[in-house]
Short mmCIF file of C-alpha atoms and ligand atoms in Angstrom, two decimals:
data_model
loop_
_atom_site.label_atom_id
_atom_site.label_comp_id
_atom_site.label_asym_id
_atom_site.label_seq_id
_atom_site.Cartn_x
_atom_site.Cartn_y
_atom_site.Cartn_z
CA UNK A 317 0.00 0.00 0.00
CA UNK A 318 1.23 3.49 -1.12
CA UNK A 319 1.45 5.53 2.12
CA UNK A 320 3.50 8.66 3.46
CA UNK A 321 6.18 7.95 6.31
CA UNK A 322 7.39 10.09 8.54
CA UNK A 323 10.67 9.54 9.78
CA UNK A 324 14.16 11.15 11.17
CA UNK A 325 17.06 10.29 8.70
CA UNK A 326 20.54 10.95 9.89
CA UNK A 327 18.90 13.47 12.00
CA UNK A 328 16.79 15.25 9.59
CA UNK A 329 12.89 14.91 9.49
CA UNK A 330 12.21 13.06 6.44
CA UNK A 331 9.06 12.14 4.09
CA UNK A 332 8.74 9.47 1.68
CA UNK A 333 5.58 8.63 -0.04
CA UNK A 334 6.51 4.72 -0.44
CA UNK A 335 4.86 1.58 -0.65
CA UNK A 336 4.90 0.43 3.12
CA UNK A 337 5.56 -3.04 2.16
CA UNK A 338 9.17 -2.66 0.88
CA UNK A 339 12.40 -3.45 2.76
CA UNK A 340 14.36 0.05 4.21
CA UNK A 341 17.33 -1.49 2.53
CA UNK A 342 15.87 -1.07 -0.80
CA UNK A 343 14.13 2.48 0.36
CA UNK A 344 17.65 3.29 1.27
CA UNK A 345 19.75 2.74 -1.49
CA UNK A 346 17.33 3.24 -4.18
CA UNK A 347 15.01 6.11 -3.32
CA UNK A 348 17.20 8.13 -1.42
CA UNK A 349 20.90 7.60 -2.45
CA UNK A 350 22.58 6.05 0.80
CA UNK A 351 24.52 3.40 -0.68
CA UNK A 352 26.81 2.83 2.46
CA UNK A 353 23.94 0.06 3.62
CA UNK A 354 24.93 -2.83 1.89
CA UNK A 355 23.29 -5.78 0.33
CA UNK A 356 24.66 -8.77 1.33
CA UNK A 357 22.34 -11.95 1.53
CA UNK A 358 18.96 -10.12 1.99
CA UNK A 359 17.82 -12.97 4.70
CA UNK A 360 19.16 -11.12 7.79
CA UNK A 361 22.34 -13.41 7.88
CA UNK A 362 25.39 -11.52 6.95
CA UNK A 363 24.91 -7.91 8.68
CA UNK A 364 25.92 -5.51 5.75
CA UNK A 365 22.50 -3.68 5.71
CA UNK A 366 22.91 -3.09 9.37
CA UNK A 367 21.65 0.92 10.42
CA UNK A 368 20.43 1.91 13.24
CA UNK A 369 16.58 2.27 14.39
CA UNK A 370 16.39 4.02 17.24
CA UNK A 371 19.61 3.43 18.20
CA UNK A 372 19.50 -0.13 18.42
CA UNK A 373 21.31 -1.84 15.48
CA UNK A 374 19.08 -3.51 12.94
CA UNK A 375 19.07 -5.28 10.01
CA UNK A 376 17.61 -3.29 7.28
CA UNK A 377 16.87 -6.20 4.67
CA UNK A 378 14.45 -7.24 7.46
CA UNK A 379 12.74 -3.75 8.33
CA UNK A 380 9.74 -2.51 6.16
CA UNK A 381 9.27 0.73 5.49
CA UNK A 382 6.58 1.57 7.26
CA UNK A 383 7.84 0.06 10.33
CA UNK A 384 10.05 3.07 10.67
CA UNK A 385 7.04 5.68 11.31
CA UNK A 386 8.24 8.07 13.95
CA UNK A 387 11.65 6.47 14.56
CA UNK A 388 14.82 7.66 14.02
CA UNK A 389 17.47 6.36 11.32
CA UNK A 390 20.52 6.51 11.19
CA UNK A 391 22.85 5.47 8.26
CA UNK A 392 27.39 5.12 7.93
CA UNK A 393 26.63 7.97 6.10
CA UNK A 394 24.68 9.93 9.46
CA UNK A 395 27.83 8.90 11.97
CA UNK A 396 29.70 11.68 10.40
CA UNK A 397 29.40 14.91 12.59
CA UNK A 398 30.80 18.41 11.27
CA UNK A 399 33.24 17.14 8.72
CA UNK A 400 34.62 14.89 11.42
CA UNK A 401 34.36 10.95 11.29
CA UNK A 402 32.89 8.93 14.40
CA UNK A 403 36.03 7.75 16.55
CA UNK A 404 34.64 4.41 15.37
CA UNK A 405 34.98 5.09 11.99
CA UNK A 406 38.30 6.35 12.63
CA UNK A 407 39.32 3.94 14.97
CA UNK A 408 38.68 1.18 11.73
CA UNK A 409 40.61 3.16 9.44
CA UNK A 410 43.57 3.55 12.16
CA UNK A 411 43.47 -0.10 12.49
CA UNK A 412 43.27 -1.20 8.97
CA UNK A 413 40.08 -3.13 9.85
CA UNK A 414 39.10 -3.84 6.09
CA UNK A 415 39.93 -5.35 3.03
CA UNK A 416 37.04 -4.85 0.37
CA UNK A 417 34.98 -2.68 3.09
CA UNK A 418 31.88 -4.41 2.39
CA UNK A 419 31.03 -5.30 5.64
CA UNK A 420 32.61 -2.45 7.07
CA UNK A 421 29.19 0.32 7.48
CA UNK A 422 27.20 -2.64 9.36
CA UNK A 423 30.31 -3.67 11.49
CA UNK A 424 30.59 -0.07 12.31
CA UNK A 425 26.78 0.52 13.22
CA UNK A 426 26.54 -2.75 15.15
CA UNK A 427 29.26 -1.87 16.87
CA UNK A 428 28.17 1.69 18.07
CA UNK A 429 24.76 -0.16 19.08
CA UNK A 430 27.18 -2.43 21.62
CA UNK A 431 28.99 0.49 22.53
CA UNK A 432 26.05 2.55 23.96
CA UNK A 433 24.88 -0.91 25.72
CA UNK A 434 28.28 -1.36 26.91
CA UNK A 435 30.54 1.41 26.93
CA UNK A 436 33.95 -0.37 28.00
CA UNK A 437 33.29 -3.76 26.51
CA UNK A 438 35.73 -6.74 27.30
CA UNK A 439 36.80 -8.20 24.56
CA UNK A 440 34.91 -11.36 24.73
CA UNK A 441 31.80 -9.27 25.20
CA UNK A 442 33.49 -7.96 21.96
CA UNK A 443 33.76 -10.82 19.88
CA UNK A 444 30.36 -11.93 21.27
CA UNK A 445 28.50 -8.81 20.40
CA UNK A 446 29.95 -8.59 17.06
CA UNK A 447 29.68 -12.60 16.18
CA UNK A 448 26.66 -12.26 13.85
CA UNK A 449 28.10 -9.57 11.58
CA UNK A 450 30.06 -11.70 9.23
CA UNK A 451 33.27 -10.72 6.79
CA UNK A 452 34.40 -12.27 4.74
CA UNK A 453 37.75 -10.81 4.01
CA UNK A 454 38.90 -11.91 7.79
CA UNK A 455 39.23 -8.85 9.16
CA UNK A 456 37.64 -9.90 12.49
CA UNK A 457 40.79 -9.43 14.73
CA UNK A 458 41.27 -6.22 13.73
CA UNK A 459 37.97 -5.28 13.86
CA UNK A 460 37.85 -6.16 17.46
CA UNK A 461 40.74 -4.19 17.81
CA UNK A 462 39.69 -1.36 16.60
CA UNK A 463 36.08 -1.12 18.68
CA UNK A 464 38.50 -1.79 21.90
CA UNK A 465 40.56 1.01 20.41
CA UNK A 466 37.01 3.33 19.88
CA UNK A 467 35.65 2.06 23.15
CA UNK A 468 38.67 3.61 25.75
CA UNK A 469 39.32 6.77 22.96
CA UNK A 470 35.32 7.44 24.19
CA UNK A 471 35.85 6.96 27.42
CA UNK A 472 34.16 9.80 29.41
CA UNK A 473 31.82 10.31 27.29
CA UNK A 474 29.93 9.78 24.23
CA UNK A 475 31.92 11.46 21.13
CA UNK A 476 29.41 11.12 18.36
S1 FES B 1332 21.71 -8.06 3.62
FE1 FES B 1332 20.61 -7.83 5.45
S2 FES B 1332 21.51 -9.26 6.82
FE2 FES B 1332 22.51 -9.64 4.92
S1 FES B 1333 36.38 -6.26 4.79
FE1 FES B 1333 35.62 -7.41 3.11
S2 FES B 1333 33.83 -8.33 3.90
FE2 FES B 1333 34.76 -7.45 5.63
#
């Protein structure tokens, strides 16, 4: 059904007029541009089309549209503040924690989702939190790495 949706986007108040029924991946990276949420499988396996809802990392393949009525959305490309990258964005880049980068937008949100849940995560909590994004280049140890890295640069408060 065609219908209007009201919605924040990277902290903007958006309207789409959309057919409810689609997937916010799709409404993402087709309608509006935002080509940092990734296809991967489209079953909710892999991760790539992770943003966050709320601030709670979700799976976008999984999401319809009109789920997202009054909630707030934010994309890889909405982490930027300013001109200035999210320390976790930075922290990835510092610690080479990509190959091809594919996975690397849903990695990052799911990680910022763990990060407001758990602020000084250990590393198993790490590993554990981050076990259902998946790469496929093997980047996980850096990855971890790099959140740790994120996760005491933030200490004492929430950059971002
Ligand atoms: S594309 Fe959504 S979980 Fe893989
Ligand atoms: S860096 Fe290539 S899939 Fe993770």
């Amino acid at each position: 059904m065609i219908e209007t949706i009201k919605f924040n986007l990277n902290r903007k108040p958006t309207q789409l007029t959309v057919d409810g029924e689609r997937s916010l991946l799709w409404v993402l990276r087709s309608d509006l541009g935002l080509t940092g949420t990734k296809y991967g499988c489209g079953k909710g396996i892999c991760g790539a089309c992770t943003v966050l809802i709320s601030n709670k990392a979700m799976r976008s393949c999984q999401v319809l549209v009109k789920e997202i009525k009054g909630k707030e959305v934010i994309t890889i490309e909405g982490l930027v503040r300013n001109g200035k990258l999210h320390p976790l964005q930075k922290a990835f880049m510092d610690h080479d924690a990509l190959q091809c980068g594919f996975c690397t937008p849903g990695m990052i949100l799911n990680a910022y989702s763990l990060l407001l849940e758990k602020p000084q995560p250990t590393e198993a909590e790490i590993i554990e939190g981050m076990n259902d994004n998946l790469c496929r280049c093997g980047a996980h140890v850096r990855i971890v790495q790099a959140i740790q890295s994120a996760a005491q640069g933030m200490r004492g408060g929430r950059k971002g």
